[in-house]
C-alpha cells in the first residue's frame, strides 16, 4: 500500500558483503518502509539515516524481525542521527515500518 520512490539510504555497496538499505516513503500516508540487508559484513550494528521525512512529525518505528516497537522519533532525528539497527548474523535482514502520528 505504500507508494513512493525507492531511495537507497546507504552508499551503494562496492563490496557485495557490505550493508545495503533502501526506503519507500509515502508522502500522502506519512508512512515509510525500510529494507536493510547485511549480506556478510562483520559489522553488527549500523545507524540507518532516513530521507524525505517530515522533520517536525513524530514517527513510530516498528521492527518486522521482533514484531516490536523500536521507539518513537522526530523526523529530523531519524534523518540526522538515524535509528540503530543490529543484525547479528551474516545474510540477515530487517524491515522497519514507520508511521507518523497525527
CSV table of N, CA, C and O in Angstrom, one decimal:
chain,number,residue,atom,x,y,z
A,1,UNK,N,0.8,-1.2,0.0
A,1,UNK,CA,0.0,0.0,0.0
A,1,UNK,C,0.8,1.3,0.0
A,1,UNK,O,0.4,2.3,-0.4
A,2,UNK,N,2.1,1.2,0.5
A,2,UNK,CA,2.9,2.4,0.5
A,2,UNK,C,3.4,2.6,-0.9
A,2,UNK,O,4.0,1.7,-1.6
A,3,UNK,N,3.2,3.9,-1.4
A,3,UNK,CA,3.7,4.2,-2.7
A,3,UNK,C,4.6,5.4,-2.7
A,3,UNK,O,4.4,6.4,-1.9
A,4,UNK,N,5.7,5.3,-3.4
A,4,UNK,CA,6.7,6.4,-3.4
A,4,UNK,C,7.9,5.9,-4.1
A,4,UNK,O,8.1,4.7,-4.4
A,5,UNK,N,8.9,6.8,-4.3
A,5,UNK,CA,10.1,6.4,-4.9
A,5,UNK,C,11.0,5.6,-4.0
A,5,UNK,O,10.9,5.7,-2.8
A,6,UNK,N,11.7,4.7,-4.6
A,6,UNK,CA,12.6,3.8,-3.8
A,6,UNK,C,13.9,4.6,-3.7
A,6,UNK,O,14.5,5.1,-4.7
A,7,UNK,N,14.4,4.8,-2.5
A,7,UNK,CA,15.6,5.6,-2.2
A,7,UNK,C,16.7,4.7,-1.5
A,7,UNK,O,16.4,4.1,-0.5
A,8,UNK,N,17.9,4.6,-2.1
A,8,UNK,CA,19.0,4.0,-1.4
A,8,UNK,C,19.4,4.9,-0.3
A,8,UNK,O,19.7,6.1,-0.6
A,9,UNK,N,19.5,4.5,0.9
A,9,UNK,CA,19.8,5.4,2.0
A,9,UNK,C,21.2,5.1,2.6
A,9,UNK,O,21.7,5.7,3.5
A,10,UNK,N,21.9,4.1,2.1
A,10,UNK,CA,23.3,3.9,2.3
A,10,UNK,C,24.0,4.0,1.0
A,10,UNK,O,23.4,3.7,-0.1
A,11,UNK,N,25.3,4.3,1.0
A,11,UNK,CA,26.0,4.3,-0.3
A,11,UNK,C,25.9,3.0,-0.9
A,11,UNK,O,25.9,1.9,-0.2
A,12,UNK,N,25.8,3.0,-2.2
A,12,UNK,CA,25.8,1.7,-2.9
A,12,UNK,C,27.0,0.9,-2.6
A,12,UNK,O,28.1,1.4,-2.7
A,13,UNK,N,26.8,-0.4,-2.2
A,13,UNK,CA,28.0,-1.2,-1.8
A,13,UNK,C,28.9,-1.4,-2.9
A,13,UNK,O,28.5,-1.8,-4.0
A,14,UNK,N,30.2,-1.2,-2.7
A,14,UNK,CA,31.2,-1.6,-3.7
A,14,UNK,C,31.6,-3.1,-3.5
A,14,UNK,O,32.0,-3.7,-4.4
A,15,UNK,N,31.5,-3.5,-2.3
A,15,UNK,CA,31.8,-4.9,-1.9
A,15,UNK,C,30.5,-5.6,-1.7
A,15,UNK,O,29.7,-5.1,-0.9
A,16,UNK,N,30.2,-6.7,-2.3
A,16,UNK,CA,28.9,-7.4,-2.1
A,16,UNK,C,28.6,-7.9,-0.6
A,16,UNK,O,27.5,-8.3,-0.3
A,17,UNK,N,29.6,-7.7,0.3
A,17,UNK,CA,29.5,-8.1,1.7
A,17,UNK,C,28.9,-7.0,2.5
A,17,UNK,O,28.5,-7.2,3.6
A,18,UNK,N,29.0,-5.7,2.0
A,18,UNK,CA,28.6,-4.5,2.8
A,18,UNK,C,27.1,-4.4,2.9
A,18,UNK,O,26.3,-4.9,2.1
A,19,UNK,N,26.7,-3.7,4.0
A,19,UNK,CA,25.3,-3.4,4.3
A,19,UNK,C,24.7,-2.7,3.1
A,19,UNK,O,25.3,-1.9,2.4
A,20,UNK,N,23.4,-2.9,2.9
A,20,UNK,CA,22.6,-2.1,1.9
A,20,UNK,C,21.3,-1.8,2.6
A,20,UNK,O,20.8,-2.5,3.4
A,21,UNK,N,20.7,-0.6,2.2
A,21,UNK,CA,19.4,-0.2,2.8
A,21,UNK,C,18.7,0.7,1.8
A,21,UNK,O,19.3,1.5,1.1
A,22,UNK,N,17.4,0.5,1.7
A,22,UNK,CA,16.5,1.3,0.9
A,22,UNK,C,15.2,1.6,1.6
A,22,UNK,O,14.8,0.8,2.5
A,23,UNK,N,14.6,2.7,1.2
A,23,UNK,CA,13.3,3.1,1.8
A,23,UNK,C,12.3,3.5,0.8
A,23,UNK,O,12.7,3.9,-0.3
A,24,UNK,N,11.1,3.3,1.1
A,24,UNK,CA,10.0,3.9,0.3
A,24,UNK,C,9.2,4.7,1.3
A,24,UNK,O,8.7,4.2,2.3
A,25,UNK,N,9.0,6.0,1.0
A,25,UNK,CA,8.2,6.9,1.9
A,25,UNK,C,7.0,7.4,1.1
A,25,UNK,O,7.2,7.9,0.0
A,26,UNK,N,5.8,7.3,1.7
A,26,UNK,CA,4.6,7.7,1.1
A,26,UNK,C,4.2,9.1,1.7
A,26,UNK,O,3.8,9.1,2.9
A,27,UNK,N,4.3,10.1,0.9
A,27,UNK,CA,4.0,11.5,1.4
A,27,UNK,C,2.6,11.6,1.8
A,27,UNK,O,2.2,12.4,2.7
A,28,UNK,N,1.7,10.9,1.1
A,28,UNK,CA,0.2,11.1,1.4
A,28,UNK,C,-0.1,10.4,2.7
A,28,UNK,O,-0.9,10.9,3.5
A,29,UNK,N,0.4,9.2,3.0
A,29,UNK,CA,0.1,8.4,4.2
A,29,UNK,C,1.0,8.8,5.3
A,29,UNK,O,0.7,8.4,6.5
A,30,UNK,N,2.1,9.4,5.1
A,30,UNK,CA,3.2,9.7,6.1
A,30,UNK,C,3.6,8.4,6.7
A,30,UNK,O,3.8,8.3,7.9
A,31,UNK,N,3.8,7.4,5.8
A,31,UNK,CA,4.4,6.1,6.3
A,31,UNK,C,5.6,5.7,5.4
A,31,UNK,O,5.7,6.2,4.3
A,32,UNK,N,6.4,4.9,6.0
A,32,UNK,CA,7.7,4.5,5.4
A,32,UNK,C,8.0,3.1,5.7
A,32,UNK,O,7.6,2.6,6.7
A,33,UNK,N,8.6,2.4,4.7
A,33,UNK,CA,9.1,1.0,4.9
A,33,UNK,C,10.5,1.1,4.5
A,33,UNK,O,10.9,1.7,3.5
A,34,UNK,N,11.4,0.4,5.4
A,34,UNK,CA,12.8,0.4,5.2
A,34,UNK,C,13.3,-1.0,5.1
A,34,UNK,O,13.0,-1.8,6.0
A,35,UNK,N,14.0,-1.3,4.1
A,35,UNK,CA,14.6,-2.7,3.9
A,35,UNK,C,16.1,-2.6,4.1
A,35,UNK,O,16.8,-1.8,3.5
A,36,UNK,N,16.6,-3.4,5.0
A,36,UNK,CA,18.0,-3.3,5.4
A,36,UNK,C,18.6,-4.8,5.3
A,36,UNK,O,18.0,-5.7,5.8
A,37,UNK,N,19.8,-4.8,4.7
A,37,UNK,CA,20.4,-6.1,4.4
A,37,UNK,C,21.9,-6.1,4.8
A,37,UNK,O,22.6,-5.2,4.6
A,38,UNK,N,22.3,-7.2,5.5
A,38,UNK,CA,23.7,-7.4,5.8
A,38,UNK,C,24.1,-8.8,5.1
A,38,UNK,O,23.9,-9.8,5.7
A,39,UNK,N,24.6,-8.7,3.9
A,39,UNK,CA,25.0,-9.9,3.2
A,39,UNK,C,26.0,-10.8,3.9
A,39,UNK,O,25.8,-12.0,4.2
A,40,UNK,N,27.1,-10.2,4.4
A,40,UNK,CA,28.1,-10.9,5.1
A,40,UNK,C,29.1,-10.0,5.8
A,40,UNK,O,30.3,-10.4,6.0
A,41,UNK,N,28.7,-8.8,6.1
A,41,UNK,CA,29.7,-7.9,6.7
A,41,UNK,C,29.9,-8.3,8.2
A,41,UNK,O,29.0,-8.7,8.9
A,42,UNK,N,31.2,-8.1,8.6
A,42,UNK,CA,31.4,-8.3,10.1
A,42,UNK,C,30.8,-7.3,11.0
A,42,UNK,O,30.7,-7.4,12.2
A,43,UNK,N,30.4,-6.1,10.4
A,43,UNK,CA,29.8,-5.1,11.2
A,43,UNK,C,28.4,-5.5,11.6
A,43,UNK,O,27.6,-5.9,10.8
A,44,UNK,N,28.2,-5.5,12.9
A,44,UNK,CA,26.9,-6.0,13.5
A,44,UNK,C,25.8,-4.9,13.7
A,44,UNK,O,24.6,-5.2,13.7
A,45,UNK,N,26.2,-3.7,13.9
A,45,UNK,CA,25.3,-2.6,14.1
A,45,UNK,C,25.6,-1.4,13.2
A,45,UNK,O,26.7,-1.2,12.8
A,46,UNK,N,24.5,-0.7,12.8
A,46,UNK,CA,24.7,0.5,12.0
A,46,UNK,C,23.5,1.4,12.3
A,46,UNK,O,22.4,1.0,12.5
A,47,UNK,N,23.9,2.7,12.2
A,47,UNK,CA,22.8,3.8,12.3
A,47,UNK,C,22.3,4.0,10.9
A,47,UNK,O,23.1,4.4,10.0
A,48,UNK,N,21.0,3.8,10.7
A,48,UNK,CA,20.4,3.9,9.4
A,48,UNK,C,19.7,5.3,9.4
A,48,UNK,O,18.7,5.5,10.2
A,49,UNK,N,20.2,6.2,8.6
A,49,UNK,CA,19.6,7.5,8.5
A,49,UNK,C,18.6,7.6,7.3
A,49,UNK,O,19.0,7.2,6.2
A,50,UNK,N,17.4,8.0,7.6
A,50,UNK,CA,16.4,8.0,6.6
A,50,UNK,C,16.4,9.4,5.9
A,50,UNK,O,17.0,10.3,6.2
A,51,UNK,N,15.6,9.4,4.8
A,51,UNK,CA,15.5,10.6,4.0
A,51,UNK,C,14.0,11.0,3.7
A,51,UNK,O,13.2,10.1,3.8
A,52,UNK,N,13.8,12.2,3.4
A,52,UNK,CA,12.5,12.6,2.9
A,52,UNK,C,11.3,12.7,3.9
A,52,UNK,O,10.2,12.8,3.5
A,53,UNK,N,11.6,12.5,5.2
A,53,UNK,CA,10.6,12.5,6.2
A,53,UNK,C,10.2,14.0,6.5
A,53,UNK,O,10.9,14.9,6.2
A,54,UNK,N,9.1,14.2,7.2
A,54,UNK,CA,8.7,15.5,7.7
A,54,UNK,C,9.4,15.7,9.0
A,54,UNK,O,9.2,15.0,10.0
A,55,UNK,N,10.3,16.7,9.0
A,55,UNK,CA,11.2,16.9,10.2
A,55,UNK,C,10.4,17.1,11.5
A,55,UNK,O,10.9,16.7,12.5
A,56,UNK,N,9.3,17.7,11.4
A,56,UNK,CA,8.5,18.0,12.7
A,56,UNK,C,7.6,16.9,13.1
A,56,UNK,O,7.0,17.1,14.2
A,57,UNK,N,7.4,15.9,12.4
A,57,UNK,CA,6.4,14.9,12.7
A,57,UNK,C,7.1,13.8,13.7
A,57,UNK,O,8.3,13.6,13.6
A,58,UNK,N,6.3,13.2,14.5
A,58,UNK,CA,6.8,12.1,15.3
A,58,UNK,C,6.4,10.8,14.6
A,58,UNK,O,5.3,10.6,14.2
A,59,UNK,N,7.4,9.9,14.5
A,59,UNK,CA,7.2,8.6,13.8
A,59,UNK,C,7.4,7.5,14.8
A,59,UNK,O,8.4,7.5,15.6
A,60,UNK,N,6.5,6.5,14.7
A,60,UNK,CA,6.6,5.3,15.5
A,60,UNK,C,7.3,4.3,14.6
A,60,UNK,O,6.9,4.1,13.4
A,61,UNK,N,8.4,3.7,15.1
A,61,UNK,CA,9.2,2.7,14.3
A,61,UNK,C,9.0,1.3,14.9
A,61,UNK,O,9.1,1.1,16.1
A,62,UNK,N,8.6,0.4,14.0
A,62,UNK,CA,8.4,-1.0,14.4
A,62,UNK,C,9.3,-1.9,13.6
A,62,UNK,O,9.6,-1.6,12.4
A,63,UNK,N,9.7,-3.0,14.2
A,63,UNK,CA,10.6,-4.0,13.6
A,63,UNK,C,9.8,-5.2,13.1
A,63,UNK,O,9.0,-5.7,13.9
A,64,UNK,N,10.0,-5.6,11.9
A,64,UNK,CA,9.4,-6.8,11.4
A,64,UNK,C,10.0,-8.0,12.1
A,64,UNK,O,9.3,-9.0,12.4
A,65,UNK,N,11.3,-8.0,12.4
A,65,UNK,CA,12.0,-9.2,13.0
A,65,UNK,C,11.5,-9.5,14.3
A,65,UNK,O,11.2,-10.6,14.7
A,66,UNK,N,11.4,-8.4,15.2
A,66,UNK,CA,10.9,-8.7,16.6
A,66,UNK,C,9.4,-8.5,16.7
A,66,UNK,O,8.8,-8.9,17.7
A,67,UNK,N,8.8,-7.8,15.7
A,67,UNK,CA,7.4,-7.5,15.9
A,67,UNK,C,7.1,-6.5,16.9
A,67,UNK,O,6.0,-6.3,17.3
A,68,UNK,N,8.1,-5.8,17.4
A,68,UNK,CA,8.0,-4.9,18.5
A,68,UNK,C,8.3,-3.4,18.0
A,68,UNK,O,8.9,-3.2,17.0
A,69,UNK,N,7.8,-2.5,18.9
A,69,UNK,CA,8.1,-1.1,18.6
A,69,UNK,C,9.5,-0.8,19.0
A,69,UNK,O,10.0,-1.2,20.1
A,70,UNK,N,10.3,-0.2,18.1
A,70,UNK,CA,11.7,0.2,18.3
A,70,UNK,C,11.7,1.5,19.1
A,70,UNK,O,12.5,1.6,20.0
A,71,UNK,N,10.8,2.4,18.8
A,71,UNK,CA,10.7,3.6,19.5
A,71,UNK,C,10.0,4.7,18.7
A,71,UNK,O,9.5,4.4,17.6
A,72,UNK,N,9.8,5.9,19.3
A,72,UNK,CA,9.2,7.0,18.6
A,72,UNK,C,10.3,8.1,18.5
A,72,UNK,O,11.0,8.4,19.4
A,73,UNK,N,10.4,8.6,17.3
A,73,UNK,CA,11.4,9.6,17.0
A,73,UNK,C,10.9,10.7,16.1
A,73,UNK,O,10.0,10.5,15.3
A,74,UNK,N,11.4,11.9,16.3
A,74,UNK,CA,11.1,13.0,15.4
A,74,UNK,C,11.7,12.8,14.0
A,74,UNK,O,12.8,12.2,13.9
A,75,UNK,N,11.1,13.2,13.0
A,75,UNK,CA,11.6,13.1,11.6
A,75,UNK,C,13.0,13.6,11.5
A,75,UNK,O,13.9,13.0,10.9
A,76,UNK,N,13.3,14.8,12.1
A,76,UNK,CA,14.7,15.3,11.9
A,76,UNK,C,15.7,14.5,12.6
A,76,UNK,O,16.8,14.3,12.2
A,77,UNK,N,15.3,13.8,13.7
A,77,UNK,CA,16.3,12.9,14.4
A,77,UNK,C,16.5,11.7,13.6
A,77,UNK,O,17.7,11.2,13.5
A,78,UNK,N,15.5,11.1,12.9
A,78,UNK,CA,15.7,10.0,12.0
A,78,UNK,C,16.5,10.3,10.8
A,78,UNK,O,17.3,9.4,10.3
A,79,UNK,N,16.5,11.5,10.4
A,79,UNK,CA,17.3,11.9,9.2
A,79,UNK,C,18.7,12.3,9.6
A,79,UNK,O,19.6,12.1,8.8
A,80,UNK,N,18.9,12.9,10.8
A,80,UNK,CA,20.2,13.3,11.2
A,80,UNK,C,21.0,12.2,11.9
A,80,UNK,O,22.1,11.9,11.5
A,81,UNK,N,20.5,11.6,13.0
A,81,UNK,CA,21.2,10.6,13.7
A,81,UNK,C,20.8,9.2,13.3
A,81,UNK,O,21.7,8.3,13.3
A,82,UNK,N,19.6,9.0,12.8
A,82,UNK,CA,19.2,7.7,12.3
A,82,UNK,C,18.7,6.8,13.4
A,82,UNK,O,18.5,7.2,14.6
A,83,UNK,N,18.4,5.6,13.1
A,83,UNK,CA,17.9,4.6,14.0
A,83,UNK,C,18.9,3.4,14.0
A,83,UNK,O,19.4,3.0,13.0
A,84,UNK,N,19.3,3.0,15.2
A,84,UNK,CA,20.3,1.9,15.3
A,84,UNK,C,19.7,0.6,15.0
A,84,UNK,O,18.7,0.2,15.5
A,85,UNK,N,20.3,-0.2,14.0
A,85,UNK,CA,19.9,-1.5,13.6
A,85,UNK,C,21.0,-2.5,13.9
A,85,UNK,O,22.1,-2.2,13.6
A,86,UNK,N,20.6,-3.6,14.5
A,86,UNK,CA,21.6,-4.7,14.8
A,86,UNK,C,21.2,-5.9,14.0
A,86,UNK,O,20.1,-6.4,14.1
A,87,UNK,N,22.1,-6.4,13.2
A,87,UNK,CA,22.0,-7.7,12.5
A,87,UNK,C,23.1,-8.6,12.9
A,87,UNK,O,24.2,-8.4,12.4
A,88,UNK,N,22.9,-9.5,13.8
A,88,UNK,CA,24.0,-10.3,14.3
A,88,UNK,C,24.6,-11.3,13.4
A,88,UNK,O,25.8,-11.7,13.6
A,89,UNK,N,23.8,-11.8,12.5
A,89,UNK,CA,24.4,-12.9,11.6
A,89,UNK,C,24.5,-12.4,10.2
A,89,UNK,O,23.8,-11.6,9.7
A,90,UNK,N,25.4,-13.1,9.5
A,90,UNK,CA,25.6,-12.8,8.1
A,90,UNK,C,24.3,-13.3,7.3
A,90,UNK,O,23.6,-14.1,7.8
A,91,UNK,N,24.1,-12.7,6.2
A,91,UNK,CA,22.9,-13.0,5.4
A,91,UNK,C,21.6,-12.7,6.2
A,91,UNK,O,20.6,-13.4,6.1
A,92,UNK,N,21.6,-11.7,7.0
A,92,UNK,CA,20.4,-11.3,7.7
A,92,UNK,C,19.8,-10.0,7.2
A,92,UNK,O,20.5,-9.3,6.4
A,93,UNK,N,18.6,-9.7,7.6
A,93,UNK,CA,17.9,-8.5,7.1
A,93,UNK,C,16.9,-8.1,8.1
A,93,UNK,O,16.6,-8.8,9.1
A,94,UNK,N,16.4,-6.9,7.9
A,94,UNK,CA,15.4,-6.3,8.8
A,94,UNK,C,14.5,-5.4,7.9
A,94,UNK,O,14.9,-4.9,6.9
A,95,UNK,N,13.3,-5.3,8.3
A,95,UNK,CA,12.3,-4.4,7.7
A,95,UNK,C,11.8,-3.5,8.9
A,95,UNK,O,11.4,-4.1,9.9
A,96,UNK,N,11.9,-2.2,8.7
A,96,UNK,CA,11.3,-1.3,9.6
A,96,UNK,C,10.1,-0.6,9.0
A,96,UNK,O,10.1,-0.3,7.8
A,97,UNK,N,9.1,-0.4,9.8
A,97,UNK,CA,7.9,0.3,9.4
A,97,UNK,C,7.8,1.6,10.2
A,97,UNK,O,7.9,1.5,11.4
A,98,UNK,N,7.5,2.7,9.6
A,98,UNK,CA,7.4,4.0,10.2
A,98,UNK,C,6.0,4.5,10.0
A,98,UNK,O,5.5,4.4,8.8
A,99,UNK,N,5.4,5.0,11.0
A,99,UNK,CA,4.0,5.6,10.9
A,99,UNK,C,4.0,6.9,11.6
A,99,UNK,O,4.4,6.9,12.8
A,100,UNK,N,3.6,8.0,11.0
A,100,UNK,CA,3.6,9.3,11.6
A,100,UNK,C,2.4,9.5,12.5
A,100,UNK,O,1.3,9.0,12.1
A,101,UNK,N,2.6,10.1,13.6
A,101,UNK,CA,1.5,10.5,14.5
A,101,UNK,C,0.7,11.6,13.8
A,101,UNK,O,1.3,12.4,13.1
A,102,UNK,N,-0.5,11.7,14.1
A,102,UNK,CA,-1.4,12.7,13.5
A,102,UNK,C,-1.1,14.1,14.1
A,102,UNK,O,-0.5,14.3,15.1
